[in-house]
CSV table of C-alpha atoms in Angstrom, one decimal:
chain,number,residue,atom,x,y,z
A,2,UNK,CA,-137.6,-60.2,73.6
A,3,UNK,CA,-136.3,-62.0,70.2
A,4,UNK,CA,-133.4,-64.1,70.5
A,5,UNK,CA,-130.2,-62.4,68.8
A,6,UNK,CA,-129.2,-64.0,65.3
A,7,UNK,CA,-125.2,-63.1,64.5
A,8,UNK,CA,-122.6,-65.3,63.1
A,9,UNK,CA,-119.6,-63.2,65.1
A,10,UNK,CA,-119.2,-63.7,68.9
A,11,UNK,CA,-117.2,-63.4,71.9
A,12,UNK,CA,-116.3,-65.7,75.2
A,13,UNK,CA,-114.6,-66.9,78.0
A,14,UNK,CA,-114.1,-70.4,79.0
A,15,UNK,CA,-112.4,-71.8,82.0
A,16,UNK,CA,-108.8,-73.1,81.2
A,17,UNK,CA,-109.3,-75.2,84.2
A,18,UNK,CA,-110.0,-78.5,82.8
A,19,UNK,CA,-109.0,-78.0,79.1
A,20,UNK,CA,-105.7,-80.3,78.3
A,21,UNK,CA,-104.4,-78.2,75.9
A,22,UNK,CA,-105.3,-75.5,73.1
A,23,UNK,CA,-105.7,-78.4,70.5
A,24,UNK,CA,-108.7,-79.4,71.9
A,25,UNK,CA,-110.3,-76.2,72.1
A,26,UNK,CA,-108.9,-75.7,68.0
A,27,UNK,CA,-110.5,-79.3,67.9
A,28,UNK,CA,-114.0,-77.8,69.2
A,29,UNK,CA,-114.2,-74.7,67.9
A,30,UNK,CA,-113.2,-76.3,64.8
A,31,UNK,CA,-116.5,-77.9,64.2
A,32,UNK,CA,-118.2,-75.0,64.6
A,33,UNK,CA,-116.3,-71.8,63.3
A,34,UNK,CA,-115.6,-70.3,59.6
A,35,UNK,CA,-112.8,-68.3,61.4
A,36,UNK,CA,-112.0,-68.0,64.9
A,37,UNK,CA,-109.0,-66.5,67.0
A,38,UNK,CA,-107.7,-67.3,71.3
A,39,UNK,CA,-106.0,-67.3,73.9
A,40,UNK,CA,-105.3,-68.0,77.1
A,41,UNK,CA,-105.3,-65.8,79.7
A,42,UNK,CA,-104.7,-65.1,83.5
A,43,UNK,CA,-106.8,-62.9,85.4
A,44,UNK,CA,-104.7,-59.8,86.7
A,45,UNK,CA,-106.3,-59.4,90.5
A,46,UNK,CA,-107.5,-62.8,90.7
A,47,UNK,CA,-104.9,-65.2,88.8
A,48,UNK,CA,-108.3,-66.9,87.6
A,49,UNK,CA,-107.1,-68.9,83.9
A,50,UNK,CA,-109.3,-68.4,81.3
A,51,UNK,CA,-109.1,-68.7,77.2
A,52,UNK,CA,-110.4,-65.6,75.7
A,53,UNK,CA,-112.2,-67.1,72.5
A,54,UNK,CA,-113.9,-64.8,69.3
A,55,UNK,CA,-115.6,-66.7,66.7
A,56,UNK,CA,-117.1,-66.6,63.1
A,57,UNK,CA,-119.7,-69.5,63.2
A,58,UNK,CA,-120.5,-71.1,60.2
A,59,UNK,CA,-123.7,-70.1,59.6
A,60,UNK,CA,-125.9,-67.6,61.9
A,61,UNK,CA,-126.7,-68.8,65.0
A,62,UNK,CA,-128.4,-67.7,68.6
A,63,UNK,CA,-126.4,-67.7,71.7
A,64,UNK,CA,-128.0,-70.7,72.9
A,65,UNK,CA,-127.8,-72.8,70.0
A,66,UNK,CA,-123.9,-71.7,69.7
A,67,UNK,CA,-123.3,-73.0,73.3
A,68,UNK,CA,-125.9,-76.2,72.8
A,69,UNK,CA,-123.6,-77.0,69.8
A,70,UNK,CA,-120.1,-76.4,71.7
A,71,UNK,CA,-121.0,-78.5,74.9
A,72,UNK,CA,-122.5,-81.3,72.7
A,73,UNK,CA,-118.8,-81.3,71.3
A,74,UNK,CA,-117.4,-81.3,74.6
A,75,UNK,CA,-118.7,-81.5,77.8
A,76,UNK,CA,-115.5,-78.7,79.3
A,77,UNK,CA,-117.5,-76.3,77.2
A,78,UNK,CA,-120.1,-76.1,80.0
A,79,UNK,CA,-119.1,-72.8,81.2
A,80,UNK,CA,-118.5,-70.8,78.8
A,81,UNK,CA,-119.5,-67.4,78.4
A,82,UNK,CA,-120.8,-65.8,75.3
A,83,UNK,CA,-122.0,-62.8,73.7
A,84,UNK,CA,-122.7,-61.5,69.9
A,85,UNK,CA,-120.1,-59.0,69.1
A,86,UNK,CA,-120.7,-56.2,66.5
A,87,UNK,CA,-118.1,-57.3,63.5
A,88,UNK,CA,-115.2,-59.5,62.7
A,89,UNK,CA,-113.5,-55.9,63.9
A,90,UNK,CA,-114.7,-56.4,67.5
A,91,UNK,CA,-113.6,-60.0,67.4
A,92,UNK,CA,-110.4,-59.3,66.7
A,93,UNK,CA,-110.0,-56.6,68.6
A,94,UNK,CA,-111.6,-58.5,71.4
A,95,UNK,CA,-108.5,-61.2,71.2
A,96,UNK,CA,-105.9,-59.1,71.5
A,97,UNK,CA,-106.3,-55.9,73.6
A,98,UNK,CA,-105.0,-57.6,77.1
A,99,UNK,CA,-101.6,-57.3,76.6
A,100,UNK,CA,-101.0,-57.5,80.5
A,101,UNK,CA,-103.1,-61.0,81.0
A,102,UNK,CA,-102.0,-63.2,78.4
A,103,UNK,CA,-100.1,-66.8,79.0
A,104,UNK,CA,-97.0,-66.2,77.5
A,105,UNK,CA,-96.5,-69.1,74.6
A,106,UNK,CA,-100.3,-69.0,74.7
A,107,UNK,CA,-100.8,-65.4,72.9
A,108,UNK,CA,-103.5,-66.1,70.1
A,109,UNK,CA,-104.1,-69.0,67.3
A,110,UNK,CA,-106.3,-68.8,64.3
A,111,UNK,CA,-107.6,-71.5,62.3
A,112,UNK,CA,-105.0,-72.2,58.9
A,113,UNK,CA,-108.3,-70.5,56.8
A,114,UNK,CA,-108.3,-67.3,58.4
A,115,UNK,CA,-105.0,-66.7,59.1
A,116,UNK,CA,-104.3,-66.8,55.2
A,117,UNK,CA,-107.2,-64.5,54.6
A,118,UNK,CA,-105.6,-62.0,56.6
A,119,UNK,CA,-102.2,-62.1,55.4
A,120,UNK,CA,-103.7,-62.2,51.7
A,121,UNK,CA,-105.2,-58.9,52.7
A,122,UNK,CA,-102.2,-57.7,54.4
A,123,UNK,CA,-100.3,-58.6,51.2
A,124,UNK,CA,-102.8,-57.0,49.2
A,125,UNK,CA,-103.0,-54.0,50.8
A,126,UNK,CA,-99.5,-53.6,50.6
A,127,UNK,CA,-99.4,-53.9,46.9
A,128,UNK,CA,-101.6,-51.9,46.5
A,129,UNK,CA,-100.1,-49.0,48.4
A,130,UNK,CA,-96.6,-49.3,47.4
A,131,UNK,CA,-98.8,-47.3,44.1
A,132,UNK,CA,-100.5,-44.7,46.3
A,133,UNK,CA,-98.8,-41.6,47.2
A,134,UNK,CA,-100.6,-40.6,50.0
A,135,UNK,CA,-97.8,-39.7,52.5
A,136,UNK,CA,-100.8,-40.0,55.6
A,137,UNK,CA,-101.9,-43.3,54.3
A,138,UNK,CA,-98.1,-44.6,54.1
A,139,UNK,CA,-97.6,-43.1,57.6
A,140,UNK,CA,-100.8,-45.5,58.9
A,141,UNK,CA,-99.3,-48.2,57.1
A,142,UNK,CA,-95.6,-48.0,58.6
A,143,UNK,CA,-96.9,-48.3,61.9
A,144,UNK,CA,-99.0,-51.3,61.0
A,145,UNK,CA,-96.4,-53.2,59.2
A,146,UNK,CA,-94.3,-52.4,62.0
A,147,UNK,CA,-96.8,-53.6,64.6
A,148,UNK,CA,-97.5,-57.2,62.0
A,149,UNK,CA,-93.6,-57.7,61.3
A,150,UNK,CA,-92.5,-57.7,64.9
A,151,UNK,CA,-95.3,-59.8,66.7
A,152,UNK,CA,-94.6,-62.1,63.7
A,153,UNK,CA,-91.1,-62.3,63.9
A,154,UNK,CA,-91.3,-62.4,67.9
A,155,UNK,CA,-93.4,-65.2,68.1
A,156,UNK,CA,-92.6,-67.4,64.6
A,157,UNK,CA,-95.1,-69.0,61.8
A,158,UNK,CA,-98.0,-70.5,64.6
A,159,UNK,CA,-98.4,-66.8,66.2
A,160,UNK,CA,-100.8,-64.9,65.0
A,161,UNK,CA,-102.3,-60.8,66.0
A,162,UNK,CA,-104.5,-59.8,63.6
A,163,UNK,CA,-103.3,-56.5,62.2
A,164,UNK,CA,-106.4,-54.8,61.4
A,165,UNK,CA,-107.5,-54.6,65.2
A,166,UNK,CA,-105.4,-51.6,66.5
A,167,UNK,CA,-106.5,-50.1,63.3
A,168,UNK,CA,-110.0,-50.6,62.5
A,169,UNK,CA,-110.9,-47.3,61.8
A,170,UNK,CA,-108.4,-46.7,59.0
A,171,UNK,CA,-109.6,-50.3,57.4
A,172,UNK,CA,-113.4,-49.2,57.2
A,173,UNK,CA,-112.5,-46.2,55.4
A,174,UNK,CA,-110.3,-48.4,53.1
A,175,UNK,CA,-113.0,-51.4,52.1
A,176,UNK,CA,-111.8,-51.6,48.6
A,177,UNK,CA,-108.8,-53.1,50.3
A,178,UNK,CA,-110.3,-55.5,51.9
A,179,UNK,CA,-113.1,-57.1,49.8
C-alpha cells in the first residue's frame, strides 16, 4: 500500500517533557505553513498531552513529517500522527474538547494564520453586512457571537478558529473565503 501524500495533519504529543509551548511553536515552526494546539489532559486518565493540527509546507508522508519533527527535536519522538481530510478537520480537530483542555493553554496559531483567518472573518463580515439573507445573518450572529467572546475571554494570544463549529455553512459560502 502507497504511502499517503497530504499537507494537512493531525497529532498528539506527550506534554511530559516539553518546557513550554514556545518550543513546540519553535518546532512546528520549521515545518508548518499554518498550524494550531493545545494542551490537554486526559479526562479518565489525567494523561498531558498537546493536541497539534498542521499545514506542512509542502506535501509530505507521515514518516517523513515525523523524520523531520524529531530531527528538530528529539521530545518529538512520540508523537502521533495522521493525515486529516482539510484545513476544516484541523481545525475542528483543535478545538472540539472543551472538557480536556489546560486552562491558559487553550489553542495558539502561528502570527500567519491567525491573520488569514481574521482577514476572512473581516471579509466575510463586510461582505454580509450587503446581503439580506435573514438565514445567512442568523448563521452569522451565532458565529460572531461564538469569535467575539472566546476573543474577548482569552485576549490578543487566544485564538479558536471560527470556521470549525461551522464548516458546513463555509463550504457552501467559498466565495467568501478565497
Amino acid at each position: 500500500m502507497a504511502a499517503i501524500v497530504s499537507k494537512y495533519f493531525i497529532g498528539t504529543l506527550k506534554a511530559e517533557g516539553i518546557s513550554s509551548a514556545n518550543e513546540v511553536k519553535s518546532t512546528l515552526s520549521s515545518v508548518c505553513k499554518d498550524y494550531v494546539f493545545q494542551k490537554e489532559k486526559g479526562s479518565k486518565t489525567g494523561y498531558e498531552h498537546y493536541q497539534i493540527c498542521m499545514n506542512t509546507k509542502n506535501s509530505t508522508t507521515i514518516f517523513a513529517l515525523k523524520k523531520k519533527l524529531v530531527a528538530l527535536n528529539k521530545k518529538f519522538e512520540p508523537i502521533y500522527l495522521e493525515p486529516a481530510k482539510s484545513h476544516y478537520a484541523v481545525e475542528h480537530y483543535c478545538s472540539k474538547s472543551d472538557d480536556t483542555f489546560i486552562d491558559g493553554t487553550r489553542v495558539w496559531s502561528s502570527p500567519e494564520y491567525e491573520r488569514k483567518v481574521l482577514s476572512k472573518y473581516n471579509k466575510y463580515n463586510n461582505n454580509l453586512s450587503k446581503n439580506n439573507n435573514s438565514s445567512e445573518k442568523v448563521t452569522f450572529k451565532m458565529m460572531d457571537d461564538y469569535f467575539n467572546k472566546n476573543v474577548s475571554e482569552k485576549g490578543v494570544n487566544f485564538f479558536v478558529s471560527p470556521f470549525s463549529e461551522y464548516a458546513w455553512f463555509f463550504k457552501a459560502h467559498r466565495s467568501f473565503l478565497n
